[in-house]
Every structure is written in C-alpha cells, then in structure tokens.
C-alpha cells in the first residue's frame, strides 16, 4: 500500500471500456515495495466557478470548489467518483492528481456581477476540501474569501484542516456582519485510526484546537461528525460532540457514511487491510442502514440512512445535542444576504 495515502489501489474508471488486471510475471514484481505516489497539480480551465443544486438533502443551493480531487486522501470520501468524469481513477488518482482553478477569482467576480444574480449563502469546498494541503501554496480559497468579503456575500465552510486559521483576519471581519459560519469535520478522535482513514488531513485533536481558535475570534463554529461509520466510529459520537462543545462549537451535524460507485470497493479494501476482523460487521451494519445495500442514493435517506440502526443513531445524536446545549440547527443564525453589493459597485461609481 502506498505510504501516506488512503486508497490502496486505482480501480478502473467506470466510463472506460478497458479493464486492467494485476498479473504475476514470474519476477516477483507484485511483491516489490510500492513506490511513493507523488501529487500532480493540473490546471482546471472551467469557465464558471459557482455550482448550483436543488438537492433537498443539503441546506444550500450553491457552492464553490476551488479544487477537484483532494490530497487529504480520506478513503471514505463520497466525492471520489467525480474524478471519473475527468478520466481518472477515484482511487489513488483522486488524492494525487489535483485539479485547481487559477481563473476562479476572475470567474467569481464575473458571476457575482451579473445583473440577475441573487445572493444566497455559498458553501465553500463542499465537494472536496477548500483547505487541502495545496491551498498553502496556491491560496485560491483565501482569494475567494477576499472577494466574498468585499461584496458582503455570505459563505459557509466545512473543512478538516487547521489551515482555515490562516484566514482568521477575513473570517472574523465577516463574522461581525453575520456573513460566515465554519464547521470542522471530525470522524474520530482515535489518532491511529485517523492516520489511516484520512492520512493527510489535520489530526483530530488539532481540529478541536481550530474550533477553539475560531470561537475565540468570534467566528460561529460548529462540528460535523462526518462521516459516521457504524461499528468503527459511531461509538465516539457523544465524545466528539462533547469535546467540540467544550472547545466552543455552537452547532453540530452528522452524516452517515456514503459509499457511492467506486467508494464501496475502495472502503471494503481499506477494511480488509486495516481492520479485517471488523470488516464484515461494519459492512453489515452499513447495509442495515441502506435497505440491504452498501449505498442508497435516494433523497432523504442518503445522508442519514433508514432502519432501526439509523434511527438509533439519530436519537443518540439529538439526545446529545439537548444534553450539551447545542443549537438544533446547522447554523446558529441565518446569514445576512441583504448587504450584498456586486464587485466593482461599492465605493467608486461605475462609468456606465
């Protein structure tokens, strides 16, 4: 298995007609040490940056993803299959071939300046993390936040990275005008488990410190227990919520693990490699929550699951929220859309 990566393999792209198979040539090549997988940055020449959706399962209708693919390498990531649309494998390719949008800031300004644009909160980095390691160098997320702050446009952020602290100057300013909320995603507080589940994300205990830093800066911050994995991490739910609340989180949510398309075999491969004695138990409980399948994409079920086990998780979650004094909402208060002004229209008047 490649060191420092979540996936152990590169499954075939489901849209391709060809298939690859490993075969021993007699020289012991399959037993040789696996070479390190290096990260490759690829320019994404998309002409738009705001993505719109009408899903009833999420509390936003638009999002921005500065990057496609994610170096955090979380083996369970529901976004892995999207790399197949680019002709890459949802396995190791997803976490090592990272597409970035150098024109994102120009596209954003253009889209926000359109006469028919009506502001609603933008969710930043909802498909892949906007604060993944490459952001340190490229700073696309920071520059996007600068534009949104300039335009007084509301934004919500979900991340696994402490790098969000770098932008506290912008976030605290936006928070004063009710323009931002941030949520830290925490799957487990078990350091050794997190190291293999999400190998290049910030360590879980360090994420709690990030929650504390955001709260101290006046930024409304919450915790997402996501994904919640039956048998493997669901026993930690109350502990994670309590630790986050102590750190200053004021809202919380959870998402049951989602295994669409290629994520299912990748996750099962991970289970066999890292927790073989629990593998069957984990998958059986997941199927209990997914109508007997590894995944159910139906709206209303895909985020929470259904059945006795899923209902028990939901009851535990809401009981913990009440006990800890969390807001029942994902956001502590509605964000302000009324102050929005298109780029270039504040301060100095336009010539036309």
XYZ file of C-alpha atoms in Angstrom:
352
model
C 0.000 0.000 0.000
C 1.356 3.458 -0.869
C 2.583 5.212 2.267
C 0.600 8.267 3.333
C -2.344 7.556 1.047
C -5.896 6.499 1.891
C -6.688 4.306 -1.108
C -4.629 1.204 -1.719
C -5.326 0.943 -5.435
C -6.507 2.666 -8.591
C -9.763 0.987 -9.682
C -10.826 1.285 -13.301
C -12.795 4.311 -14.428
C -16.387 3.144 -14.796
C -16.853 5.016 -18.076
C -13.897 3.283 -19.751
C -14.364 0.186 -21.880
C -10.953 -1.287 -20.991
C -10.095 -3.024 -17.722
C -6.714 -3.531 -16.016
C -5.646 -6.643 -14.105
C -2.577 -7.367 -11.975
C -0.716 -10.469 -13.039
C 2.483 -12.001 -11.707
C 5.107 -12.180 -14.483
C 7.324 -14.553 -12.511
C 9.802 -11.870 -11.465
C 8.125 -11.133 -8.135
C 7.019 -7.703 -9.313
C 3.792 -7.899 -7.310
C 5.805 -8.400 -4.121
C 8.080 -5.409 -4.676
C 7.778 -2.346 -2.460
C 5.186 0.130 -3.716
C 6.733 3.352 -4.986
C 5.561 6.597 -3.331
C 2.674 8.289 -5.116
C 3.522 11.899 -5.842
C 0.961 14.689 -6.089
C 0.453 16.249 -9.520
C -1.219 19.643 -9.973
C -3.333 20.057 -13.111
C -4.935 23.271 -14.384
C -8.742 23.217 -14.499
C -9.925 25.606 -17.196
C -13.585 25.702 -16.127
C -15.412 28.839 -17.260
C -17.664 29.021 -14.196
C -16.941 28.619 -10.502
C -20.354 28.656 -8.758
C -22.141 25.293 -8.859
C -25.902 25.176 -8.286
C -28.002 22.312 -6.918
C -31.626 21.653 -5.972
C -30.993 18.776 -3.568
C -33.429 18.642 -0.626
C -30.712 16.963 1.490
C -28.410 19.972 1.866
C -29.084 23.446 3.320
C -27.542 25.376 0.413
C -28.257 25.791 -3.273
C -24.808 26.840 -4.472
C -21.176 26.001 -3.794
C -17.619 26.731 -4.890
C -14.916 24.074 -5.154
C -11.507 25.595 -5.937
C -10.059 22.095 -6.293
C -11.137 18.797 -7.827
C -9.631 15.795 -6.121
C -8.366 16.022 -2.545
C -4.931 15.252 -1.142
C -6.343 14.566 2.314
C -6.911 11.048 0.989
C -9.943 10.153 3.110
C -10.733 6.649 1.909
C -14.474 7.062 2.545
C -14.850 10.336 0.591
C -18.171 10.424 -1.279
C -16.609 12.766 -3.881
C -14.119 10.189 -5.186
C -16.368 9.067 -8.098
C -16.351 12.606 -9.518
C -12.756 12.079 -10.652
C -14.042 9.541 -13.152
C -15.634 12.422 -15.082
C -12.099 13.731 -15.653
C -10.865 10.355 -16.902
C -9.040 9.495 -13.677
C -9.483 6.717 -11.161
C -11.427 7.504 -7.969
C -8.665 5.662 -6.097
C -5.111 6.954 -5.821
C -5.659 9.354 -8.734
C -8.309 11.215 -6.727
C -5.845 12.058 -3.971
C -2.746 12.608 -6.108
C -3.974 14.290 -9.322
C -5.391 17.565 -8.081
C -7.109 19.939 -10.478
C -7.093 23.601 -9.499
C -8.858 26.623 -10.955
C -6.434 29.546 -11.469
C -9.242 31.604 -13.015
C -11.595 31.014 -10.075
C -11.345 34.569 -8.731
C -11.958 36.212 -12.126
C -14.870 33.842 -12.790
C -16.356 34.569 -9.376
C -16.232 38.318 -9.906
C -17.872 37.937 -13.288
C -20.662 35.701 -11.966
C -21.394 37.897 -8.938
C -21.550 40.980 -11.169
C -24.254 39.584 -13.446
C -27.437 41.737 -13.276
C -29.658 38.752 -12.498
C -27.550 37.353 -9.675
C -29.397 36.992 -6.346
C -27.259 36.243 -3.275
C -27.734 33.221 -1.038
C -25.050 31.610 1.160
C -22.307 29.926 -0.852
C -20.889 26.712 0.582
C -17.124 26.716 0.076
C -15.329 23.440 -0.560
C -18.324 21.181 -0.072
C -17.247 18.510 -2.585
C -13.518 18.499 -1.839
C -11.796 20.394 0.961
C -11.024 24.022 0.113
C -8.195 23.923 2.693
C -6.353 20.845 1.477
C -2.508 20.996 1.512
C -2.069 22.606 -1.920
C -4.019 25.649 -0.674
C -0.929 26.713 1.299
C 0.813 27.392 -1.997
C -1.994 28.443 -4.338
C -4.181 30.414 -1.871
C -7.253 30.172 -4.105
C -9.573 29.799 -1.120
C -8.197 32.885 0.579
C -8.591 34.968 -2.568
C -12.168 33.733 -2.977
C -12.897 34.780 0.607
C -11.419 38.210 -0.122
C -13.893 38.680 -2.993
C -16.846 37.460 -0.902
C -15.838 39.767 1.954
C -15.504 42.700 -0.437
C -19.006 42.011 -1.768
C -20.528 41.250 1.654
C -21.591 37.861 0.333
C -22.424 35.157 2.934
C -20.431 31.915 2.935
C -20.352 28.643 4.870
C -17.253 26.453 5.160
C -16.742 22.807 6.107
C -13.155 21.606 6.454
C -10.850 19.075 8.083
C -7.883 21.420 8.085
C -6.340 23.759 10.627
C -5.257 25.891 7.641
C -8.575 27.717 7.989
C -6.935 29.554 10.921
C -4.706 31.354 8.407
C -7.772 33.294 7.246
C -8.996 34.364 10.677
C -8.478 38.009 9.744
C -11.057 37.735 6.957
C -13.378 35.322 8.764
C -13.590 37.373 11.950
C -14.396 40.505 9.929
C -17.140 38.671 8.028
C -18.481 37.165 11.263
C -19.099 40.650 12.658
C -21.521 41.193 9.757
C -23.170 37.739 10.001
C -21.613 36.606 6.750
C -19.866 33.351 7.692
C -20.049 30.078 9.616
C -17.357 27.393 9.755
C -17.715 23.714 10.652
C -14.872 21.317 11.403
C -15.482 17.750 10.282
C -14.333 15.158 12.831
C -14.722 11.442 12.116
C -12.821 10.010 15.071
C -10.627 11.139 17.954
C -8.541 7.955 17.676
C -5.223 9.209 16.296
C -4.049 5.872 14.873
C -7.403 5.230 13.177
C -7.499 8.729 11.690
C -3.989 8.307 10.314
C -5.150 5.516 8.010
C -8.723 6.736 7.372
C -7.763 10.318 6.444
C -3.939 10.267 6.194
C -3.198 13.841 5.120
C -5.917 15.713 6.994
C -5.196 17.619 10.203
C -5.053 15.368 13.271
C -8.445 15.216 15.070
C -7.251 16.729 18.358
C -5.703 19.595 16.419
C -9.078 20.242 14.768
C -10.537 20.774 18.228
C -7.912 23.479 18.763
C -9.024 25.054 15.494
C -12.611 25.124 16.765
C -11.333 26.893 19.877
C -9.344 29.431 17.826
C -12.328 30.241 15.607
C -14.662 30.605 18.582
C -12.227 32.927 20.358
C -12.062 35.062 17.191
C -15.862 35.423 17.221
C -16.479 33.168 14.222
C -19.603 30.981 14.576
C -18.125 27.492 14.502
C -19.614 24.031 14.668
C -18.716 20.376 14.326
C -19.757 17.799 11.763
C -19.474 14.215 12.986
C -18.869 13.053 9.462
C -18.868 10.531 8.198
C -20.289 8.474 10.990
C -19.188 4.872 10.377
C -21.215 2.118 12.088
C -19.167 -0.096 14.419
C -15.914 1.696 13.545
C -16.590 5.243 14.823
C -20.262 5.581 15.831
C -19.435 4.836 19.492
C -17.437 8.090 19.562
C -20.305 10.354 18.525
C -21.148 11.673 22.003
C -17.444 12.054 22.883
C -16.765 14.080 19.738
C -19.788 16.302 20.320
C -18.792 16.900 23.944
C -15.172 17.713 23.067
C -16.268 20.088 20.308
C -18.762 21.799 22.602
C -16.066 22.317 25.222
C -13.817 23.807 22.530
C -16.509 26.356 21.608
C -18.671 24.761 18.910
C -22.188 26.206 18.900
C -23.861 23.943 16.327
C -23.478 20.362 15.155
C -24.491 17.888 12.491
C -23.701 14.373 11.319
C -23.705 12.382 8.084
C -23.837 8.614 7.814
C -21.060 7.187 5.657
C -21.884 7.253 1.948
C -20.358 4.666 -0.402
C -21.442 5.529 -3.976
C -19.981 3.807 -7.019
C -16.235 3.089 -6.612
C -16.111 4.221 -2.968
C -17.749 0.977 -1.863
C -14.959 -1.381 -3.074
C -12.253 1.090 -2.023
C -13.661 1.231 1.500
C -14.021 -2.556 1.701
C -10.411 -2.890 0.537
C -9.377 -0.488 3.310
C -11.336 -2.516 5.889
C -9.613 -5.743 4.831
C -6.192 -4.084 5.017
C -6.602 -2.240 8.326
C -9.440 -3.808 10.360
C -10.063 -7.273 8.846
C -11.753 -8.670 11.979
C -14.347 -5.864 11.894
C -14.818 -5.690 8.115
C -17.900 -7.901 7.825
C -19.523 -6.352 10.909
C -19.018 -2.808 9.608
C -20.474 -3.596 6.185
C -23.426 -5.499 7.666
C -24.388 -2.514 9.835
C -23.986 -0.163 6.865
C -26.325 -2.366 4.832
C -28.778 -2.342 7.745
C -28.958 1.428 7.254
C -29.136 1.270 3.454
C -32.018 -1.116 2.757
C -29.670 -4.072 2.475
C -27.256 -2.368 0.078
C -23.865 -0.739 0.507
C -25.433 2.572 -0.559
C -28.829 4.084 -1.215
C -28.785 7.335 -3.202
C -32.428 8.202 -2.564
C -33.062 11.749 -1.359
C -34.000 11.746 2.306
C -32.040 8.565 3.039
C -28.566 9.092 1.639
C -27.366 11.443 4.398
C -28.930 9.692 7.414
C -29.891 6.179 6.317
C -33.022 4.343 7.413
C -33.998 1.423 9.605
C -33.572 0.584 13.275
C -29.828 1.186 13.448
C -30.034 4.552 11.642
C -32.950 5.609 13.864
C -30.909 4.748 16.966
C -28.023 6.902 15.733
C -30.403 9.815 15.115
C -31.903 9.509 18.612
C -28.464 9.389 20.203
C -27.412 12.467 18.251
C -30.404 14.592 19.228
C -30.202 13.430 22.846
C -26.553 14.511 22.940
C -27.427 17.890 21.393
C -30.014 18.541 24.099
C -27.698 17.421 26.873
C -24.778 19.544 25.642
C -26.835 22.644 24.808
C -26.161 22.706 21.073
C -28.371 24.556 18.660
C -30.601 22.131 16.802
C -29.789 23.970 13.575
C -26.675 23.553 11.443
C -26.214 27.317 11.620
C -26.686 29.288 14.848
C -28.478 32.065 12.983
C -29.390 32.934 9.387
C -26.641 34.647 7.439
C -27.257 38.139 6.083
C -27.841 38.386 2.324
C -29.182 41.941 2.380
C -25.806 43.713 2.415
C -24.551 42.137 -0.823
C -23.136 44.510 -3.412
C -21.752 43.255 -6.754
C -17.993 43.615 -7.243
C -16.943 46.998 -8.567
C -20.127 48.768 -7.412
C -19.069 49.822 -3.940
C -17.105 52.958 -3.188
C -16.197 54.283 -6.647
C -19.064 54.588 -9.123
C -19.048 52.669 -12.383
C -18.507 54.687 -15.571
C -21.755 53.327 -17.044
